GROMACS .gro file of C-alpha atoms in nm:
model
  380
    1MET     CA    1  23.761  -3.691   6.452
    2VAL     CA    2  23.510  -3.871   6.673
    3SER     CA    3  23.152  -3.857   6.552
    4GLN     CA    4  22.908  -3.682   6.783
    5GLU     CA    5  22.615  -3.876   6.641
    6PRO     CA    6  22.450  -4.107   6.895
    7LEU     CA    7  22.527  -4.472   6.836
    8GLU     CA    8  22.255  -4.697   6.697
    9LYS     CA    9  22.151  -5.003   6.897
   10THR     CA   10  22.061  -5.346   6.763
   11PRO     CA   11  21.752  -5.531   6.892
   12LEU     CA   12  21.989  -5.739   7.113
   13HIS     CA   13  22.155  -5.442   7.282
   14ALA     CA   14  21.992  -5.500   7.624
   15LEU     CA   15  22.087  -5.868   7.608
   16HIS     CA   16  22.452  -5.780   7.542
   17LEU     CA   17  22.458  -5.560   7.852
   18GLU     CA   18  22.285  -5.829   8.058
   19LEU     CA   19  22.551  -6.080   7.950
   20GLY     CA   20  22.830  -5.845   8.060
   21ALA     CA   21  22.959  -5.751   7.716
   22ARG     CA   22  23.221  -5.481   7.672
   23MET     CA   23  23.061  -5.248   7.419
   24VAL     CA   24  23.247  -5.043   7.156
   25PRO     CA   25  23.145  -4.813   6.867
   26PHE     CA   26  23.145  -5.003   6.537
   27ALA     CA   27  23.003  -4.876   6.205
   28GLY     CA   28  22.779  -4.635   6.393
   29TYR     CA   29  22.647  -4.898   6.635
   30ASP     CA   30  22.714  -4.982   6.998
   31MET     CA   31  22.841  -5.338   6.958
   32PRO     CA   32  22.981  -5.611   7.186
   33VAL     CA   33  23.354  -5.661   7.128
   34GLN     CA   34  23.378  -5.937   7.391
   35TYR     CA   35  23.198  -6.103   7.683
   36PRO     CA   36  23.343  -6.211   8.021
   37MET     CA   37  23.477  -6.531   7.859
   38GLY     CA   38  23.731  -6.321   7.668
   39VAL     CA   39  23.829  -6.309   7.301
   40MET     CA   40  24.063  -6.609   7.302
   41LYS     CA   41  23.813  -6.845   7.467
   42GLU     CA   42  23.527  -6.713   7.254
   43HIS     CA   43  23.730  -6.782   6.943
   44LEU     CA   44  23.818  -7.140   7.046
   45HIS     CA   45  23.462  -7.211   7.164
   46THR     CA   46  23.330  -7.120   6.817
   47ARG     CA   47  23.584  -7.350   6.650
   48GLU     CA   48  23.500  -7.635   6.889
   49LYS     CA   49  23.125  -7.594   6.956
   50ALA     CA   50  22.896  -7.305   6.859
   51GLY     CA   51  22.903  -6.926   6.889
   52LEU     CA   52  22.615  -6.679   6.847
   53PHE     CA   53  22.699  -6.341   6.691
   54ASP     CA   54  22.480  -6.036   6.663
   55VAL     CA   55  22.527  -5.904   6.311
   56SER     CA   56  22.207  -5.702   6.304
   57HIS     CA   57  22.408  -5.389   6.220
   58MET     CA   58  22.437  -5.521   5.864
   59GLY     CA   59  22.179  -5.412   5.609
   60GLN     CA   60  21.908  -5.633   5.457
   61VAL     CA   61  21.766  -5.520   5.123
   62TYR     CA   62  21.495  -5.686   4.908
   63LEU     CA   63  21.509  -5.633   4.532
   64LYS     CA   64  21.165  -5.706   4.388
   65PRO     CA   65  21.136  -5.702   4.004
   66ARG     CA   66  20.859  -5.469   3.887
   67SER     CA   67  20.793  -5.713   3.597
   68GLY     CA   68  20.742  -6.007   3.829
   69ASN     CA   69  21.029  -6.184   3.652
   70LEU     CA   70  21.322  -6.236   3.886
   71ALA     CA   71  21.560  -6.259   3.592
   72ASP     CA   72  21.507  -5.887   3.536
   73ALA     CA   73  21.629  -5.810   3.890
   74ALA     CA   74  21.928  -6.043   3.848
   75ILE     CA   75  22.032  -5.882   3.516
   76ALA     CA   76  21.990  -5.537   3.666
   77LEU     CA   77  22.208  -5.619   3.966
   78GLU     CA   78  22.473  -5.769   3.733
   79LYS     CA   79  22.524  -5.417   3.594
   80LEU     CA   80  22.669  -5.326   3.938
   81ALA     CA   81  22.851  -5.650   4.023
   82PRO     CA   82  23.082  -5.878   3.816
   83VAL     CA   83  22.903  -6.188   3.940
   84ASP     CA   84  22.667  -6.440   3.774
   85LEU     CA   85  22.335  -6.360   3.940
   86LEU     CA   86  22.118  -6.472   3.650
   87GLY     CA   87  22.243  -6.824   3.708
   88LEU     CA   88  22.175  -6.814   4.082
   89LYS     CA   89  21.911  -7.079   4.149
   90PRO     CA   90  21.613  -7.039   4.387
   91GLY     CA   91  21.714  -7.119   4.742
   92ARG     CA   92  22.079  -7.044   4.682
   93GLN     CA   93  22.311  -6.759   4.787
   94ARG     CA   94  22.630  -6.614   4.637
   95TYR     CA   95  22.912  -6.388   4.747
   96ALA     CA   96  22.930  -6.069   4.538
   97PHE     CA   97  23.083  -5.722   4.532
   98PHE     CA   98  22.996  -5.382   4.385
   99THR     CA   99  23.270  -5.217   4.177
  100ASN     CA  100  23.338  -4.856   4.084
  101GLU     CA  101  23.454  -4.711   3.751
  102GLU     CA  102  23.818  -4.783   3.846
  103GLY     CA  103  23.737  -5.146   3.923
  104GLY     CA  104  23.766  -5.080   4.298
  105ILE     CA  105  23.534  -5.255   4.544
  106LEU     CA  106  23.255  -5.038   4.686
  107ASP     CA  107  23.138  -5.317   4.915
  108ASP     CA  108  23.124  -5.695   4.937
  109LEU     CA  109  22.786  -5.854   4.995
  110MET     CA  110  22.573  -6.167   4.987
  111VAL     CA  111  22.291  -6.215   4.735
  112ALA     CA  112  22.022  -6.481   4.780
  113ASN     CA  113  21.756  -6.594   4.531
  114ARG     CA  114  21.430  -6.599   4.730
  115GLY     CA  115  21.213  -6.697   4.432
  116ASP     CA  116  21.021  -6.371   4.389
  117HIS     CA  117  21.294  -6.133   4.505
  118LEU     CA  118  21.669  -6.107   4.570
  119LEU     CA  119  21.785  -6.068   4.930
  120VAL     CA  120  22.101  -5.857   4.949
  121ILE     CA  121  22.304  -5.842   5.272
  122VAL     CA  122  22.542  -5.544   5.285
  123ASN     CA  123  22.806  -5.427   5.532
  124ALA     CA  124  22.700  -5.194   5.812
  125ALA     CA  125  22.944  -4.913   5.729
  126CYS     CA  126  22.841  -4.917   5.362
  127LYS     CA  127  22.469  -4.980   5.383
  128ASP     CA  128  22.345  -4.623   5.332
  129ALA     CA  129  22.581  -4.575   5.035
  130ASP     CA  130  22.485  -4.919   4.896
  131LEU     CA  131  22.119  -4.837   4.928
  132ALA     CA  132  22.162  -4.508   4.742
  133HIS     CA  133  22.369  -4.692   4.477
  134MET     CA  134  22.099  -4.955   4.421
  135LYS     CA  135  21.818  -4.702   4.417
  136ALA     CA  136  22.003  -4.486   4.163
  137TYR     CA  137  22.066  -4.774   3.921
  138LEU     CA  138  21.793  -5.029   3.989
  139SER     CA  139  21.474  -4.839   4.074
  140ASP     CA  140  21.342  -4.846   3.715
  141LEU     CA  141  21.338  -5.226   3.717
  142CYS     CA  142  21.313  -5.310   4.087
  143GLU     CA  143  21.148  -5.204   4.406
  144VAL     CA  144  21.437  -5.149   4.644
  145GLU     CA  145  21.298  -5.234   4.986
  146THR     CA  146  21.503  -5.186   5.304
  147HIS     CA  147  21.482  -5.386   5.622
  148PHE     CA  148  21.743  -5.204   5.827
  149GLU     CA  149  21.530  -5.158   6.139
  150ASP     CA  150  21.257  -5.424   6.131
  151LYS     CA  151  21.489  -5.726   6.079
  152ALA     CA  152  21.769  -5.855   6.299
  153LEU     CA  153  22.047  -6.085   6.179
  154LEU     CA  154  22.206  -6.354   6.396
  155ALA     CA  155  22.503  -6.571   6.298
  156LEU     CA  156  22.526  -6.914   6.463
  157GLN     CA  157  22.869  -7.058   6.381
  158GLY     CA  158  23.067  -7.369   6.466
  159PRO     CA  159  23.064  -7.750   6.435
  160LYS     CA  160  22.772  -7.774   6.680
  161ALA     CA  161  22.562  -7.507   6.507
  162GLU     CA  162  22.329  -7.762   6.349
  163ASP     CA  163  22.280  -7.934   6.683
  164VAL     CA  164  22.182  -7.601   6.838
  165LEU     CA  165  21.941  -7.492   6.563
  166ALA     CA  166  21.784  -7.818   6.447
  167PRO     CA  167  21.562  -7.865   6.757
  168LEU     CA  168  21.385  -7.545   6.653
  169CYS     CA  169  21.367  -7.635   6.285
  170PRO     CA  170  21.470  -7.992   6.191
  171ALA     CA  171  21.476  -7.902   5.820
  172VAL     CA  172  21.803  -7.707   5.861
  173ALA     CA  173  21.985  -8.041   5.881
  174GLU     CA  174  21.907  -8.091   5.511
  175MET     CA  175  22.067  -7.762   5.407
  176LYS     CA  176  22.407  -7.744   5.236
  177PHE     CA  177  22.657  -7.458   5.230
  178MET     CA  178  22.500  -7.149   5.071
  179ASP     CA  179  22.146  -7.288   5.079
  180VAL     CA  180  21.876  -7.039   5.185
  181ARG     CA  181  21.524  -7.121   5.303
  182ALA     CA  182  21.238  -6.988   5.514
  183CYS     CA  183  21.186  -7.172   5.840
  184GLU     CA  184  20.956  -7.144   6.140
  185LEU     CA  185  21.156  -7.075   6.456
  186MET     CA  186  20.947  -7.049   6.773
  187GLY     CA  187  20.639  -6.977   6.565
  188VAL     CA  188  20.805  -6.696   6.366
  189THR     CA  189  20.900  -6.714   5.997
  190CYS     CA  190  21.274  -6.654   5.956
  191VAL     CA  191  21.503  -6.669   5.654
  192ILE     CA  192  21.802  -6.894   5.718
  193SER     CA  193  22.117  -6.936   5.511
  194ARG     CA  194  22.382  -7.200   5.574
  195SER     CA  195  22.671  -6.960   5.565
  196GLY     CA  196  22.878  -6.731   5.780
  197TYR     CA  197  23.213  -6.557   5.805
  198THR     CA  198  23.424  -6.773   6.035
  199GLY     CA  199  23.539  -7.065   5.820
  200GLU     CA  200  23.305  -7.290   6.020
  201ASP     CA  201  22.977  -7.458   5.936
  202GLY     CA  202  22.685  -7.251   6.056
  203PHE     CA  203  22.383  -7.040   5.977
  204GLU     CA  204  22.279  -6.676   5.940
  205ILE     CA  205  21.924  -6.610   6.058
  206SER     CA  206  21.714  -6.313   5.949
  207VAL     CA  207  21.445  -6.271   6.215
  208PRO     CA  208  21.184  -5.998   6.277
  209ALA     CA  209  21.344  -5.753   6.516
  210GLU     CA  210  21.081  -5.789   6.787
  211HIS     CA  211  21.149  -6.166   6.809
  212ALA     CA  212  21.532  -6.149   6.801
  213ASP     CA  213  21.581  -6.136   7.178
  214ALA     CA  214  21.366  -6.443   7.247
  215LEU     CA  215  21.537  -6.641   6.971
  216ALA     CA  216  21.885  -6.545   7.088
  217ARG     CA  217  21.806  -6.645   7.448
  218THR     CA  218  21.671  -6.980   7.331
  219LEU     CA  219  21.980  -7.053   7.124
  220LEU     CA  220  22.209  -6.945   7.410
  221ALA     CA  221  22.026  -7.178   7.647
  222HIS     CA  222  22.181  -7.473   7.459
  223GLU     CA  223  22.481  -7.609   7.648
  224ASP     CA  224  22.708  -7.583   7.339
  225CYS     CA  225  22.621  -7.220   7.249
  226GLU     CA  226  22.789  -6.904   7.380
  227ALA     CA  227  22.761  -6.535   7.288
  228ILE     CA  228  23.061  -6.421   7.085
  229GLY     CA  229  23.176  -6.064   7.022
  230LEU     CA  230  23.341  -5.872   6.741
  231GLY     CA  231  23.693  -5.943   6.870
  232ALA     CA  232  23.663  -6.318   6.813
  233ARG     CA  233  23.467  -6.260   6.492
  234ASP     CA  234  23.769  -6.073   6.353
  235SER     CA  235  24.025  -6.339   6.449
  236LEU     CA  236  23.797  -6.617   6.318
  237ARG     CA  237  23.750  -6.453   5.978
  238LEU     CA  238  24.122  -6.374   5.956
  239GLU     CA  239  24.219  -6.740   6.014
  240ALA     CA  240  23.965  -6.827   5.743
  241GLY     CA  241  24.138  -6.589   5.501
  242LEU     CA  242  23.822  -6.379   5.463
  243CYS     CA  243  23.839  -6.009   5.384
  244LEU     CA  244  23.720  -5.728   5.610
  245TYR     CA  245  23.581  -5.439   5.412
  246GLY     CA  246  23.775  -5.122   5.484
  247ASN     CA  247  24.089  -5.319   5.575
  248ASP     CA  248  24.159  -5.582   5.310
  249ILE     CA  249  23.934  -5.448   5.035
  250ASP     CA  250  23.812  -5.099   4.956
  251THR     CA  251  23.754  -4.860   4.664
  252THR     CA  252  24.125  -4.874   4.573
  253THR     CA  253  24.146  -5.255   4.541
  254THR     CA  254  24.009  -5.453   4.247
  255PRO     CA  255  23.871  -5.808   4.277
  256VAL     CA  256  24.176  -5.936   4.093
  257GLU     CA  257  24.423  -5.758   4.324
  258ALA     CA  258  24.220  -5.882   4.624
  259SER     CA  259  24.248  -6.245   4.505
  260LEU     CA  260  23.868  -6.266   4.479
  261VAL     CA  261  23.867  -6.392   4.121
  262TRP     CA  262  23.689  -6.707   4.248
  263GLY     CA  263  23.388  -6.481   4.311
  264MET     CA  264  23.362  -6.396   3.939
  265GLN     CA  265  23.192  -6.682   3.757
  266LYS     CA  266  23.277  -6.783   3.399
  267ALA     CA  267  22.973  -6.606   3.251
  268ARG     CA  268  23.116  -6.262   3.355
  269ARG     CA  269  23.478  -6.324   3.262
  270PRO     CA  270  23.641  -6.279   2.919
  271GLY     CA  271  23.463  -6.501   2.669
  272GLY     CA  272  23.166  -6.557   2.898
  273ASP     CA  273  22.800  -6.517   2.796
  274ARG     CA  274  22.776  -6.182   2.981
  275GLU     CA  275  23.136  -6.067   2.978
  276GLY     CA  276  23.186  -5.724   3.136
  277GLY     CA  277  22.903  -5.476   3.159
  278PHE     CA  278  22.985  -5.374   3.515
  279PRO     CA  279  23.161  -5.058   3.644
  280GLY     CA  280  23.536  -5.077   3.589
  281ALA     CA  281  23.502  -5.381   3.359
  282ASP     CA  282  23.780  -5.270   3.125
  283ILE     CA  283  24.030  -5.256   3.413
  284VAL     CA  284  23.918  -5.574   3.583
  285LEU     CA  285  23.904  -5.780   3.259
  286GLN     CA  286  24.249  -5.649   3.160
  287GLN     CA  287  24.388  -5.759   3.496
  288LEU     CA  288  24.224  -6.102   3.452
  289ALA     CA  289  24.401  -6.138   3.115
  290GLU     CA  290  24.738  -5.983   3.202
  291GLY     CA  291  24.762  -6.007   3.580
  292ALA     CA  292  24.754  -5.735   3.844
  293LYS     CA  293  25.063  -5.549   3.968
  294ARG     CA  294  24.989  -5.638   4.329
  295LEU     CA  295  24.802  -5.921   4.505
  296ARG     CA  296  24.650  -5.994   4.843
  297VAL     CA  297  24.838  -6.277   5.015
  298GLY     CA  298  24.842  -6.465   5.345
  299LEU     CA  299  25.136  -6.413   5.578
  300LYS     CA  300  25.273  -6.621   5.865
  301ALA     CA  301  25.526  -6.479   6.105
  302GLU     CA  302  25.797  -6.652   6.307
  303GLY     CA  303  25.767  -6.635   6.684
  304ARG     CA  304  25.456  -6.511   6.867
  305ALA     CA  305  25.462  -6.137   6.796
  306PRO     CA  306  25.154  -6.039   6.583
  307ILE     CA  307  25.213  -5.838   6.265
  308ARG     CA  308  24.940  -5.576   6.259
  309PRO     CA  309  24.835  -5.321   5.996
  310PRO     CA  310  24.962  -5.094   5.856
  311ALA     CA  311  25.304  -5.262   5.890
  312LYS     CA  312  25.518  -5.219   5.581
  313LEU     CA  313  25.653  -5.522   5.399
  314TYR     CA  314  26.003  -5.537   5.249
  315ALA     CA  315  26.191  -5.775   5.021
  316ASP     CA  316  26.503  -5.747   5.239
  317ASP     CA  317  26.584  -5.747   5.612
  318LYS     CA  318  26.732  -5.398   5.597
  319GLY     CA  319  26.410  -5.228   5.489
  320GLU     CA  320  26.552  -5.098   5.161
  321THR     CA  321  26.299  -5.243   4.912
  322GLU     CA  322  25.939  -5.181   5.016
  323ILE     CA  323  25.700  -5.413   4.829
  324GLY     CA  324  25.372  -5.398   5.021
  325HIS     CA  325  25.189  -5.362   5.351
  326VAL     CA  326  24.976  -5.556   5.598
  327THR     CA  327  24.598  -5.499   5.597
  328SER     CA  328  24.484  -5.744   5.871
  329GLY     CA  329  24.686  -5.919   6.136
  330GLY     CA  330  24.683  -6.068   6.481
  331PHE     CA  331  24.739  -6.384   6.678
  332GLY     CA  332  24.548  -6.683   6.542
  333PRO     CA  333  24.424  -6.881   6.845
  334SER     CA  334  24.341  -7.191   6.642
  335VAL     CA  335  24.661  -7.170   6.441
  336GLY     CA  336  24.867  -7.105   6.755
  337ALA     CA  337  25.072  -6.841   6.579
  338PRO     CA  338  25.047  -6.490   6.432
  339VAL     CA  339  24.864  -6.467   6.099
  340ALA     CA  340  24.817  -6.173   5.863
  341MET     CA  341  24.707  -6.069   5.519
  342GLY     CA  342  24.835  -5.789   5.304
  343TYR     CA  343  24.919  -5.667   4.956
  344VAL     CA  344  25.256  -5.728   4.790
  345ALA     CA  345  25.399  -5.669   4.444
  346ALA     CA  346  25.295  -5.952   4.216
  347ASP     CA  347  25.655  -6.056   4.149
  348HIS     CA  348  25.700  -6.121   4.521
  349ALA     CA  349  25.365  -6.295   4.578
  350GLU     CA  350  25.461  -6.661   4.532
  351THR     CA  351  25.374  -6.895   4.820
  352GLY     CA  352  25.683  -6.968   5.030
  353THR     CA  353  25.849  -6.633   4.965
  354THR     CA  354  26.013  -6.478   5.271
  355LEU     CA  355  25.947  -6.107   5.327
  356TYR     CA  356  26.019  -5.875   5.619
  357ALA     CA  357  25.762  -5.681   5.815
  358GLU     CA  358  25.862  -5.362   5.995
  359VAL     CA  359  25.753  -5.384   6.357
  360ARG     CA  360  25.869  -5.118   6.601
  361GLY     CA  361  26.186  -5.055   6.404
  362LYS     CA  362  26.273  -5.423   6.358
  363PHE     CA  363  26.237  -5.625   6.037
  364LEU     CA  364  26.072  -5.955   6.122
  365PRO     CA  365  26.062  -6.243   5.871
  366VAL     CA  366  25.721  -6.345   5.739
  367THR     CA  367  25.638  -6.617   5.486
  368ILE     CA  368  25.374  -6.588   5.216
  369THR     CA  369  25.123  -6.865   5.291
  370ASP     CA  370  24.815  -6.998   5.118
  371THR     CA  371  24.486  -6.903   5.280
  372PRO     CA  372  24.277  -7.005   5.463
  373PHE     CA  373  24.510  -7.069   5.756
  374ILE     CA  374  24.264  -7.329   5.896
  375LYS     CA  375  24.066  -7.601   5.717
  376PRO     CA  376  23.707  -7.476   5.663
  377THR     CA  377  23.426  -7.704   5.783
  378TYR     CA  378  23.147  -7.587   5.548
  379LYS     CA  379  22.882  -7.854   5.487
  380ARG     CA  380  22.908  -7.913   5.113
   0.00000   0.00000   0.00000
C-alpha cells in the first residue's frame, strides 16, 4: 500500500529541484535519486573526486547525562547496544546497533563522544522508533534531545573531499577517520565527522538547517564537487560492503549473522569487562561462541547481468538445494562487474565457494567473495 501521508522535505529540497534532480519517496521524504549527470557518472565522480549527498533525512539525537558525567550516558546506552561506548574517547565516533530480545538488529547507527553529550545518528526510516526506544530506556539517566528538524546533515565523500572542505575550515585536514569536532564553516558552528558510507575518505557535516543551503552551494561551487543522489549512494555503499538497513540487516538478523562482529569490541564479548547486558545477549553471545547457522557474504557474478534481491541462492545449478538469498545487488561501476551481498548457510559461506543465483528462471554462477569489493580510502 502507498502511504497517503505527504512527504517530508529536507532543507535542501529547493536546491535539488534547481539542480534538476529526479525526486523519489524515500523513508517518508522526497529525496533526489539522481541528477542530470546520471547514477553511473555520479558514482565514478565520487570515487575519483568529491560528491555531496543530502542525508538530512537521518535523525540526530543528543543524549545529555542528567548527572553531568558522560560515563553515565555511555553505560546507559550500552544497555541497548552491544558496543563499547564507555571506552569511546572525546572527539571520536563509533559504529553501533540496537538489538532486540532475539538478538535482531533494530537499527544501525553512529555514536560520537562530544564531551558533555553523546551524538547519535540514526536511520531515517527508524528514527521515530529509535527515539521512542531511547526515551523509554534512557530518560531516567539522560535528556534525550532531538534535532530532526533544526539540523541538516551533509555527506561530502571522495578523495578530493578534504580539498573541497579545508578552505572553509583548515583544521579538518588534521582529522583522522572517525574523528569528530566542531568547526566554523562560513561563520556557523557545525559538527564534522571524518566518516561516511561510501568506502571513500570524506566528512559528514551537521549544520543548522537554515544555513544548509548556503553551505551546500559553496561546496558545490568547488570544481571537484558534484551533487550526488541516492542511486549512486546505494552502489557506492554496496561496493564498500556496507549494509543497508531493511535490506541486509533487520530485526531478524543478528550482528553475528550479519558479519558485524567487528563492531562489537572486546569489552562486550564473552570474557570482557562488560560482557552481555544488552537485549538478546544470550543469543548473540552463544553465536559468538558456537557460530551462527547463516552468514552475510559478498557475491560476485560472472558476466554483466546484476543479481538483485530477493534472488534465491542454491548450492547446485539445478536449483535443488536452496541455501540462501540475495539482500543487495547491482552493477558495481568501479568494480566493472555485478556485485551483491546475501545470506547463506554457514557451511556454504567460505570465500571462493561457487553458488547459483536464480535469475528469471536461469541459475547463474556466483562466487563468494570477501568484502569490500573496492579498497577503502579512509584516512587512518
